[in-house]
Amino acid sequence: MSKYITTPIYYVNGEAHIGHAYTTFIADTMARYERLKGEDTFFLTGTDEHGQKIEESAVKAGKQTQKFADEISAKFKNLWNEFGVSYNKFIRTTDETHMKGVQKAFEVMVAKGDIYKDFYEGHYCVSCETFFPETQLVDGEFCPDCGRATSVVKEESYFFKLSKYEDRLLKHYETNPEFIMPKSRASEAVNFVKSGLRDLSITRTSFSWGVKIPKSIGDDKHVMYVWLDALLNYVTALGYGTDEAQMDYWPAGVHFVGKDILRFHAIYWPAFLMSLDLPLPKHIGAHGWWTRDGEKMSKSKGNVVSPKEVADAYGVENLRYFMLREVPFGQDGDFSQRALIDRINSELSNDLGNLLNRIIGMSGKYSDFMIDSKDVEKYHTKELIKMNKVLDSLDIFMENLQTHRYLEELWKLFAIGNGVIQEYEPWVKMKNNQEDEALATVGLVANILARAAVMLHPVMPETTKIIANALSFEINQESYQELVVDKKLLKLFNIKKVPPLFPRIEEPLMAEALKGETNPPKEEKKEEDTDNLIEIGQFFETSLKIGTVLEAEEVPKSKKLLKLQVDLGEERSRQIVAGIKEFYSTKDLINTQVCVVANLKPAKLMGMMSEGMLLAAKDEDGLCLIRPQKPKKAGTPIG
Ligand code: ME8
């Protein structure tokens, strides 16, 4: 079965912003995911170039309309090319074949008896390219969608019998509960239809920048309503009305749209298709709105985020990852540079980048960059089962367009990888003559990384190619089949060194976009050594000693601090200020023993000198001090 995936076609009245990039990234990810699974996939994007809005924008820019459209359309196309968007076709509504297809559709609708001529009198919002009855206007004048002033339109028009399709539409929603995704958005369309559909004015005479209605109608002054023209792009791109060879791809698997244009796709478009006797798309995927500091982005507010600027600063694939991971599909998301940096540093750099570096480092140290998986199954059945469970859980999230859950789940693989290294400590095994076991752990993690790279490929195509290259395999349908479906291990890896893929970002890279971002940077762990090992000498640089608490008192005005006098077997006791008040009272401490880091540089805490630190362990149940199991002389070294 072939898959057909589309983005909206973007208006050429301005340059791409982060919202356009988001729709394009999700659609591209989905198309790549389907191709990876071996589906014959066709991915369409393009530009919407007709209508009053574009004509007015061109006039404002002092340019001839077609030239204006050419320039902005090229900017969209160039940006998607620069971003590596894997579209199969970039359609323009000014393409000759598209215009012919639209005229053909008009004729079919006329023949079906679905188009009639009348007179339109009402209000029109040029920005939304939408007609509104007076009853829907805000304060009798303003657009209920975008809030701009509407203009009064009184003109002869052809109408499409939308009302005729009311029942069929409702029936379709009912029998196809997944037609609109996420399902939570369906009620919007259902209620709109239930409130009664009026026939739709589908031609205009007061301007000329549009597809002329077919000559056969003999009414030259009418141009098509821009939404009829635009929606038909999804079939004219496959040759509808001209060369229909690619119509096999129809119906679309999913049309990705922003929630702002759901109504056009969930009501008008299916009705048009019913009129044309064409099957309906399987899903309309309506995503949420990206805001900036909680506000809608607009040129007048000067808060529009340019995807090109973000990609130039942080890398396009990091941006893709961020956008797809940050918001649940269907919900609104706020773009902040800080949130982007946090995800790059913690998820990409720490979880993924470090794991890859550790495997490269260990394979170099232990086995001359060759990793053999021969003993992985012998020593790591448990982890293999865990890993396979994660792999099996992923597909459903993509099917439901939940990219954030897909990535969240996928990241469990890196947690397994980092966890086994921690648990099995291959460096200890190498020293204890358990080389097979140590290399089995390295082999397991290399296999985890390989599978994760395959599954991450649709989201980060170029980055995962580098990972695959470092692990000496290729990501393609075959490796997807072998590693993910058949769950075979890669037998041999010939590891190549690669520079760190996700260098940590300490400071925001786009000063301008930071306006209004007030959250302080989260503190994060320092990057670890590639394989987390230190020399024994390094350990002994820390002087750990048993101490006896002689005195303990609360620090006034502090919720956390206690001031202790601790005997470390020296001439005088040490004063240690410790953040343990929430977990210990003073009487729990006096005359008990603790473990102390004895050679820390003294530091001042709330104006008091602290000359050491207590060892403690903290988890979700709270904090506990590390204490010797039996009393020991104060000052006894630990180690
Ligand atoms: O509506 N957040 O084109 P358009 C998220 N030509 N997505 C956003 C966004 C934001 N802040 N702003 C825009 C049109 N988008 C018509 C479509 S289709 C037959 C015709 C995305 O240039 C979102 O997908 O106004 C939205 O639907 C699309 O850009 C609208 O782009």
XYZ file of C-alpha atoms and ligand atoms in Angstrom:
670
model
C 0.000 0.000 0.000
C 1.350 3.358 -0.882
C 1.455 6.211 1.579
C 0.786 9.785 0.740
C 1.743 12.497 3.228
C 1.232 16.224 2.816
C 1.907 19.564 4.476
C -0.378 22.545 3.908
C 0.770 24.636 0.983
C 2.100 27.838 2.496
C 0.937 31.294 1.516
C 3.575 33.288 -0.276
C 2.808 36.513 1.561
C 5.754 36.183 3.923
C 8.751 34.062 4.725
C 8.687 30.766 6.590
C 8.519 30.876 10.353
C 8.920 28.267 13.018
C 5.278 27.093 12.697
C 5.731 26.293 9.008
C 8.939 24.469 9.847
C 7.142 22.403 12.479
C 4.461 21.111 10.086
C 7.129 20.370 7.528
C 9.339 18.548 10.056
C 6.533 16.291 11.272
C 5.454 15.448 7.741
C 9.057 14.811 6.688
C 9.636 12.597 9.722
C 6.527 10.595 8.995
C 7.469 10.194 5.331
C 10.962 9.032 6.273
C 9.536 6.641 8.843
C 7.245 5.061 6.256
C 10.074 4.767 3.740
C 12.274 3.129 6.359
C 9.544 0.549 6.833
C 9.606 -0.082 3.110
C 6.388 1.756 2.227
C 6.176 3.401 -1.164
C 5.725 6.947 0.078
C 4.963 10.227 -1.641
C 5.537 13.404 0.333
C 4.081 16.642 -0.962
C 4.663 20.224 0.048
C 4.449 23.522 -1.815
C 3.077 27.043 -1.929
C -0.377 28.612 -2.112
C -0.056 31.583 -4.418
C -3.470 32.873 -5.457
C -6.082 35.019 -3.799
C -6.725 38.506 -2.611
C -4.183 38.320 0.222
C -1.274 37.550 -2.107
C -2.417 40.131 -4.632
C -2.535 42.801 -1.922
C 0.853 41.758 -0.496
C 2.442 42.038 -3.936
C 0.985 45.507 -4.396
C 2.366 46.536 -1.009
C 5.789 45.180 -1.969
C 5.554 47.108 -5.249
C 6.021 43.944 -7.299
C 4.200 42.260 -10.089
C 2.146 39.472 -8.467
C 3.661 36.501 -10.280
C 7.165 37.775 -9.686
C 6.395 38.319 -6.018
C 4.994 34.782 -5.745
C 8.002 33.339 -7.603
C 10.414 34.957 -5.175
C 8.717 33.851 -1.983
C 7.903 30.392 -3.270
C 11.596 29.955 -4.128
C 12.510 31.003 -0.593
C 10.302 28.273 0.874
C 11.705 25.713 -1.530
C 15.305 26.729 -0.866
C 14.778 26.599 2.865
C 13.310 23.100 2.738
C 16.185 22.037 0.481
C 18.699 23.499 2.892
C 16.926 21.684 5.738
C 17.095 18.392 3.810
C 13.317 18.009 3.628
C 12.655 14.870 1.595
C 9.609 16.006 -0.399
C 8.793 14.141 -3.606
C 7.064 17.115 -5.151
C 6.928 20.822 -4.451
C 3.677 22.057 -5.932
C 2.825 25.661 -6.725
C -0.773 26.670 -7.313
C 0.468 28.760 -10.213
C 1.700 25.570 -11.933
C -0.087 25.063 -15.236
C -0.965 21.432 -14.446
C -2.466 22.403 -11.106
C -4.624 25.098 -12.666
C -5.875 22.687 -15.328
C -6.705 20.131 -12.626
C -8.671 22.722 -10.650
C -10.689 23.658 -13.736
C -11.362 20.003 -14.393
C -12.612 19.544 -10.828
C -14.911 22.552 -11.254
C -16.394 20.985 -14.371
C -16.941 17.661 -12.602
C -18.721 19.445 -9.745
C -20.894 21.338 -12.213
C -21.767 18.080 -13.995
C -22.638 16.572 -10.637
C -25.131 19.391 -10.073
C -23.194 20.709 -7.077
C -22.477 24.221 -8.391
C -24.977 27.003 -9.009
C -24.762 30.737 -9.642
C -26.179 33.284 -7.220
C -25.292 36.519 -5.516
C -23.064 36.707 -2.446
C -23.550 39.371 0.123
C -21.567 39.133 3.309
C -18.252 39.688 4.987
C -14.836 38.514 3.943
C -11.598 38.267 5.929
C -8.756 38.695 3.478
C -6.147 37.455 5.941
C -7.991 34.150 6.513
C -9.430 34.139 2.982
C -12.744 33.213 4.555
C -16.381 34.317 4.203
C -18.330 34.934 7.384
C -22.045 35.550 7.909
C -22.741 38.679 9.915
C -23.910 36.619 12.894
C -20.405 35.187 13.364
C -18.542 38.487 13.370
C -17.128 40.003 16.524
C -18.725 43.411 17.197
C -20.425 43.163 13.815
C -17.148 43.762 11.986
C -14.175 41.677 13.079
C -13.063 38.229 11.952
C -13.899 35.586 14.577
C -10.683 33.693 13.684
C -7.950 36.317 13.475
C -9.643 39.428 14.857
C -8.884 41.595 11.829
C -11.496 43.854 10.252
C -13.535 42.142 7.544
C -14.726 43.800 4.359
C -18.192 43.717 2.898
C -18.466 41.687 -0.282
C -21.443 42.017 -2.596
C -20.909 40.174 -5.813
C -22.122 37.579 -8.197
C -20.710 34.208 -7.290
C -20.866 30.519 -8.011
C -21.778 28.414 -4.992
C -20.859 24.891 -4.004
C -23.695 22.884 -2.437
C -21.926 22.253 0.831
C -25.210 21.829 2.695
C -25.981 18.774 0.579
C -23.050 16.939 2.221
C -23.942 17.619 5.848
C -25.284 14.146 6.608
C -22.580 12.297 4.742
C -19.921 14.276 6.564
C -21.416 13.534 9.979
C -21.695 9.879 9.056
C -18.068 9.845 7.972
C -16.869 11.318 11.274
C -18.940 8.798 13.151
C -17.771 5.743 11.260
C -14.150 6.911 11.073
C -13.348 8.106 14.568
C -9.693 8.506 13.608
C -10.367 10.717 10.614
C -9.370 13.759 12.649
C -6.282 13.352 14.820
C -5.935 13.882 17.683
C -9.482 12.743 18.342
C -9.940 15.591 20.813
C -10.090 18.005 17.878
C -12.907 16.163 16.109
C -15.698 17.811 18.094
C -14.763 21.177 16.584
C -15.598 19.934 13.087
C -18.579 17.858 14.160
C -20.180 20.796 15.984
C -19.556 23.097 13.064
C -21.337 20.727 10.699
C -24.127 20.022 13.192
C -24.811 23.730 13.537
C -25.811 23.669 9.851
C -23.707 24.159 6.734
C -24.377 26.987 4.323
C -23.476 26.634 0.679
C -20.035 27.994 -0.036
C -19.209 30.862 -2.342
C -16.454 29.456 -4.558
C -15.751 32.195 -7.079
C -14.889 35.898 -6.871
C -15.187 38.702 -9.398
C -13.686 41.662 -7.540
C -10.078 40.700 -8.247
C -8.347 38.599 -10.840
C -5.394 36.824 -9.158
C -6.708 33.283 -9.246
C -7.537 30.312 -11.445
C -10.167 31.294 -13.978
C -13.272 29.137 -13.980
C -13.338 26.801 -17.001
C -13.995 28.352 -20.401
C -16.838 25.850 -20.870
C -18.827 27.794 -18.241
C -18.462 30.948 -20.337
C -18.187 33.397 -17.436
C -14.729 34.881 -17.766
C -14.768 37.370 -14.936
C -14.896 34.703 -12.200
C -11.769 33.384 -10.526
C -11.805 30.511 -8.135
C -12.037 30.945 -4.389
C -8.532 30.410 -3.112
C -9.432 27.580 -0.724
C -11.060 25.525 -3.499
C -7.956 26.126 -5.616
C -5.601 25.345 -2.705
C -7.242 22.206 -1.329
C -7.286 20.646 -4.769
C -3.473 20.733 -4.780
C -3.507 17.433 -2.919
C -4.899 15.670 -5.978
C -3.549 17.845 -8.793
C -0.048 17.087 -7.458
C -0.743 13.471 -8.390
C -1.923 14.534 -11.821
C -5.675 14.843 -11.262
C -7.231 16.263 -14.413
C -4.021 16.015 -16.447
C -1.725 12.999 -16.347
C -3.251 10.787 -13.671
C -0.451 8.192 -13.485
C 0.306 8.962 -9.863
C -3.289 9.012 -8.670
C -2.576 5.528 -7.254
C -1.193 7.328 -4.237
C -4.640 8.732 -3.508
C -6.210 8.724 -0.907
C -3.751 10.539 1.313
C -2.577 8.752 4.445
C -2.405 11.978 6.369
C -2.746 15.677 5.649
C -0.791 17.540 8.309
C -2.295 20.924 9.089
C -2.224 23.482 11.849
C -5.342 23.659 13.987
C -6.171 27.005 12.372
C -7.038 25.345 9.092
C -8.661 22.173 10.368
C -12.139 23.326 9.332
C -11.121 23.663 5.681
C -9.566 20.215 5.690
C -12.125 18.362 7.776
C -15.289 19.884 6.251
C -14.802 21.588 2.879
C -12.197 19.199 1.546
C -14.105 15.949 2.209
C -17.230 17.543 0.757
C -15.331 18.543 -2.408
C -13.956 15.017 -2.662
C -17.411 13.491 -2.229
C -18.595 15.695 -5.048
C -15.693 14.488 -7.212
C -16.403 10.864 -6.257
C -12.903 10.488 -4.881
C -12.106 8.619 -1.661
C -11.422 10.700 1.442
C -8.006 11.033 3.079
C -7.453 8.588 5.917
C -6.428 11.157 8.490
C -6.277 14.882 9.018
C -3.533 15.469 11.585
C -4.133 18.823 13.237
C -1.270 20.107 15.326
C -1.203 22.916 17.828
C 0.119 26.398 17.628
C 3.683 27.473 18.427
C 3.801 30.578 20.520
C 6.595 32.802 21.755
C 6.525 33.526 25.481
C 2.929 32.349 25.435
C 1.890 34.808 22.732
C 0.944 34.226 19.147
C 3.810 35.100 16.825
C 3.214 38.037 14.549
C 5.270 40.463 12.560
C 3.727 43.435 14.314
C 4.777 42.102 17.722
C 8.256 41.415 16.362
C 8.297 38.004 18.043
C 8.392 35.776 14.979
C 11.073 33.107 15.254
C 12.886 32.372 12.029
C 13.630 28.653 11.623
C 16.680 29.524 9.537
C 18.178 31.593 12.345
C 17.556 28.865 14.908
C 18.933 26.187 12.588
C 22.020 28.271 11.831
C 22.679 28.686 15.537
C 21.801 25.216 16.830
C 21.685 22.893 13.843
C 18.597 21.953 11.908
C 18.420 18.417 13.269
C 18.656 19.591 16.860
C 15.760 21.926 16.080
C 13.790 19.054 14.528
C 14.430 16.902 17.566
C 13.410 19.693 19.901
C 10.169 20.532 18.141
C 9.041 16.947 17.804
C 10.007 16.086 21.384
C 8.788 19.219 23.104
C 5.049 19.190 22.442
C 2.421 16.471 22.349
C 0.929 16.436 18.858
C -2.195 18.539 18.816
C -1.233 20.788 21.704
C 0.253 24.252 21.613
C 3.931 24.676 22.401
C 6.022 27.630 23.400
C 9.302 28.183 21.635
C 12.127 29.102 23.957
C 15.812 29.027 23.333
C 16.387 27.879 26.897
C 14.169 24.793 26.458
C 15.988 23.998 23.225
C 19.395 24.242 24.901
C 18.236 22.083 27.803
C 17.143 19.304 25.487
C 20.348 19.493 23.453
C 22.513 19.315 26.565
C 20.656 16.707 28.528
C 19.047 14.407 25.997
C 21.247 14.715 22.946
C 24.619 15.438 24.493
C 24.434 13.539 27.793
C 22.183 10.593 27.036
C 23.031 9.885 23.413
C 26.317 11.647 22.628
C 28.102 10.431 25.751
C 26.954 6.869 25.251
C 28.387 6.846 21.761
C 31.639 8.382 22.998
C 31.915 5.810 25.743
C 31.494 2.946 23.298
C 34.052 4.441 20.938
C 36.441 4.948 23.875
C 35.985 1.474 25.348
C 36.207 -0.327 22.033
C 39.452 1.544 21.357
C 40.904 0.680 24.740
C 39.756 -2.913 25.020
C 39.604 -4.332 21.526
C 41.359 -2.076 19.045
C 38.034 -0.588 17.844
C 36.610 -3.986 16.884
C 33.467 -5.133 18.689
C 32.308 -8.700 18.385
C 28.753 -9.466 19.533
C 29.396 -13.211 19.987
C 28.834 -13.230 23.761
C 26.090 -10.626 24.005
C 23.257 -13.148 24.212
C 25.165 -15.260 26.725
C 25.615 -12.444 29.244
C 22.801 -10.037 28.491
C 19.546 -11.883 27.809
C 17.744 -9.692 30.334
C 18.818 -6.452 28.690
C 18.069 -7.772 25.207
C 14.508 -8.517 26.260
C 14.181 -5.020 27.698
C 15.595 -3.450 24.561
C 13.263 -5.414 22.301
C 10.272 -4.430 24.365
C 11.113 -0.780 23.816
C 11.562 -1.339 20.077
C 8.192 -3.057 19.827
C 6.438 -0.249 21.613
C 7.550 2.496 19.233
C 5.454 2.019 16.112
C 2.127 2.789 17.700
C 3.319 6.231 18.763
C 4.247 7.117 15.193
C 0.949 5.705 13.949
C -0.812 8.033 16.372
C 1.427 10.937 15.311
C 2.680 11.198 18.897
C 6.275 12.043 18.088
C 6.997 13.266 21.615
C 6.004 9.881 23.076
C 7.938 8.070 20.359
C 11.095 9.953 21.276
C 10.495 9.642 24.985
C 10.158 5.891 24.596
C 13.136 5.672 22.254
C 15.266 7.412 24.870
C 14.692 4.423 27.155
C 17.209 2.629 24.946
C 19.906 5.092 25.942
C 18.915 4.687 29.579
C 19.344 0.915 29.185
C 22.715 1.471 27.483
C 23.996 3.865 30.119
C 22.551 1.648 32.853
C 24.346 -1.530 31.770
C 27.678 0.230 31.633
C 27.102 1.482 35.150
C 25.942 -1.907 36.379
C 28.437 -4.204 34.676
C 31.487 -1.928 34.866
C 33.376 -3.398 31.911
C 36.562 -1.625 33.029
C 36.556 -3.681 36.247
C 35.944 -6.894 34.311
C 38.813 -6.094 31.938
C 41.114 -5.883 34.928
C 39.750 -9.073 36.478
C 40.377 -11.280 33.497
C 36.692 -11.351 32.549
C 37.375 -9.961 29.129
C 34.550 -11.878 27.417
C 32.008 -10.418 29.765
C 33.368 -6.926 29.432
C 33.331 -7.114 25.639
C 29.822 -8.590 25.682
C 28.626 -5.470 27.528
C 30.338 -3.209 25.014
C 28.786 -5.292 22.212
C 25.359 -5.005 23.774
C 25.594 -1.237 24.008
C 26.876 -0.964 20.425
C 23.797 -2.922 19.343
C 21.524 -0.725 21.422
C 23.024 2.346 19.776
C 22.642 0.832 16.320
C 18.948 0.097 16.834
C 18.297 3.447 18.403
C 20.033 5.143 15.476
C 17.763 3.333 13.012
C 14.665 4.417 14.889
C 15.901 7.960 15.369
C 16.749 8.242 11.683
C 13.389 9.710 10.560
C 13.787 12.527 13.086
C 17.534 13.141 12.704
C 18.489 11.728 9.310
C 21.991 13.155 8.950
C 23.081 12.787 12.567
C 22.044 9.151 12.642
C 24.006 8.543 9.445
C 27.114 9.706 11.316
C 26.297 7.411 14.224
C 25.750 4.496 11.853
C 29.026 5.279 10.128
C 30.855 5.294 13.479
C 29.310 1.887 14.176
C 30.118 0.668 10.637
C 26.647 -0.037 9.307
C 24.109 1.702 7.096
C 20.604 2.776 7.906
C 18.169 1.555 5.285
C 15.165 -0.715 4.855
C 17.370 -3.795 5.185
C 18.952 -2.744 8.459
C 15.500 -1.715 9.728
C 14.239 -5.202 8.900
C 17.229 -6.954 10.456
C 17.752 -4.915 13.580
C 14.276 -3.710 14.429
C 11.878 -6.260 12.967
C 13.951 -9.449 13.130
C 15.906 -8.176 16.137
C 19.160 -9.664 14.933
C 22.370 -8.443 16.485
C 24.997 -6.797 14.341
C 27.791 -9.348 14.587
C 30.858 -7.221 14.147
C 31.501 -3.510 14.510
C 34.559 -1.798 13.149
C 34.287 1.363 15.182
C 35.338 4.716 13.780
C 36.082 7.747 15.878
C 33.806 10.724 15.297
C 33.996 14.180 16.808
C 31.397 14.782 19.555
C 28.023 15.022 17.821
C 26.352 17.314 20.290
C 28.816 19.711 21.871
C 27.312 21.142 25.031
C 25.909 24.612 24.728
C 26.704 26.785 27.700
C 25.345 30.114 26.540
C 22.367 30.956 24.328
C 23.549 31.452 20.784
C 20.846 33.819 19.580
C 20.863 36.953 21.664
C 17.886 38.550 19.957
C 15.531 35.645 20.442
C 16.277 35.556 24.153
C 14.303 38.703 24.846
C 11.827 37.830 27.505
C 13.411 34.496 28.377
C 13.945 34.820 32.055
C 14.361 31.255 33.327
C 17.820 30.767 34.763
C 19.790 27.967 33.152
C 19.267 24.621 34.867
C 22.360 23.266 36.532
C 23.514 20.159 34.827
C 26.095 17.540 35.478
C 29.494 18.133 33.955
C 30.207 15.936 30.979
C 31.766 12.699 32.114
C 35.022 11.244 30.958
C 34.386 9.200 27.868
C 34.213 5.916 29.780
C 33.873 7.197 33.317
C 37.114 5.726 34.628
C 39.642 7.388 36.903
C 43.072 6.291 38.048
C 43.304 4.998 41.607
C 45.601 7.918 42.395
C 42.815 10.292 41.459
C 40.544 8.616 43.979
C 43.139 9.043 46.756
C 43.375 12.718 46.012
C 40.197 12.942 48.064
C 40.864 12.560 51.775
C 37.934 10.740 53.371
C 37.891 10.294 57.143
C 35.677 9.038 59.909
C 34.484 11.915 62.094
C 32.663 12.064 65.409
C 30.068 14.773 65.788
C 30.762 16.652 69.000
C 28.202 19.429 68.700
C 25.284 20.223 66.413
C 23.118 23.314 66.227
C 20.551 24.769 63.859
C 21.537 27.686 61.672
C 19.041 30.498 62.325
C 16.857 31.466 59.339
C 18.032 28.501 57.313
C 15.625 25.699 56.400
C 18.400 23.401 55.332
C 21.587 24.006 57.298
C 22.987 22.569 60.498
C 26.316 23.652 62.004
C 28.419 20.772 63.346
C 31.670 20.523 65.263
C 33.317 17.305 64.119
C 36.307 15.553 65.639
C 38.616 14.270 62.882
C 41.371 13.191 65.258
C 43.132 16.493 64.759
C 44.203 19.052 67.356
C 40.965 20.947 67.063
C 37.524 20.007 65.864
C 36.325 21.077 62.439
C 33.277 23.202 61.801
C 31.134 21.706 59.038
C 27.966 23.368 57.780
C 25.765 20.692 56.195
C 22.432 20.872 54.306
C 20.769 18.076 56.266
C 18.327 19.876 58.571
C 15.263 18.557 56.730
C 16.382 14.997 57.418
C 18.213 15.057 60.787
C 17.653 16.800 64.091
C 20.615 17.941 66.177
C 20.111 15.149 68.694
C 20.247 12.510 65.886
C 23.784 13.677 65.283
C 25.575 14.459 68.536
C 27.954 11.640 69.453
C 27.367 9.753 66.232
C 29.895 9.102 63.490
C 29.926 10.365 59.939
C 32.150 10.124 56.863
C 33.846 13.393 55.982
C 35.621 14.758 52.928
C 38.508 16.237 54.881
C 40.538 18.068 52.266
C 37.969 20.382 50.730
C 38.925 24.017 50.507
C 37.045 25.838 53.315
C 33.961 27.675 52.077
C 31.524 30.145 53.598
C 27.847 29.158 53.870
C 25.479 31.832 55.191
C 28.487 33.667 56.514
C 29.857 30.642 58.407
C 33.052 28.850 57.568
C 32.634 25.194 56.603
C 35.749 23.024 56.638
C 34.597 19.744 55.176
C 31.673 17.864 53.716
C 29.622 14.907 54.927
C 29.015 11.934 52.650
C 25.350 11.247 52.125
C 23.041 9.529 49.642
C 19.810 11.067 48.444
C 16.951 9.527 46.477
C 13.223 10.159 46.206
C 12.738 8.919 49.792
C 15.084 11.512 51.174
C 18.649 11.811 52.347
C 20.707 9.552 54.610
C 24.208 10.020 55.917
C 26.830 7.391 55.156
C 28.102 6.132 58.500
C 30.629 3.438 59.498
C 28.993 0.140 60.349
C 30.960 -0.081 63.630
C 32.450 2.785 65.658
C 35.957 3.727 64.482
C 38.530 6.080 65.941
C 37.910 9.697 64.856
C 40.223 10.487 61.922
C 40.441 6.922 60.571
C 41.035 7.241 56.822
C 38.447 5.726 54.470
C 39.551 4.033 51.259
O -3.084 28.494 5.817
N 2.355 27.361 14.908
O -1.095 28.848 4.707
P -0.170 29.532 5.819
C 2.228 26.206 14.277
N -2.251 28.438 2.435
N 2.006 26.083 12.965
C 1.888 27.183 12.257
C 2.003 28.449 12.843
C 2.262 28.516 14.241
N 2.436 29.641 14.904
N 1.831 29.339 11.885
C 1.637 28.653 10.733
C -2.410 28.492 4.811
N 1.684 27.348 10.952
C -2.994 27.960 3.540
C -3.024 26.453 3.577
S -3.543 24.083 2.492
C -4.465 23.522 1.256
C -3.625 25.808 2.393
C 1.579 26.274 9.962
O 1.037 30.009 5.132
C 0.336 25.434 10.166
O 0.480 24.191 9.564
O -0.970 30.477 6.615
C -0.661 26.163 9.413
O -1.773 25.407 9.137
C 0.134 26.538 8.188
O 1.432 26.851 8.694
C -0.523 27.713 7.530
O 0.302 28.307 6.660
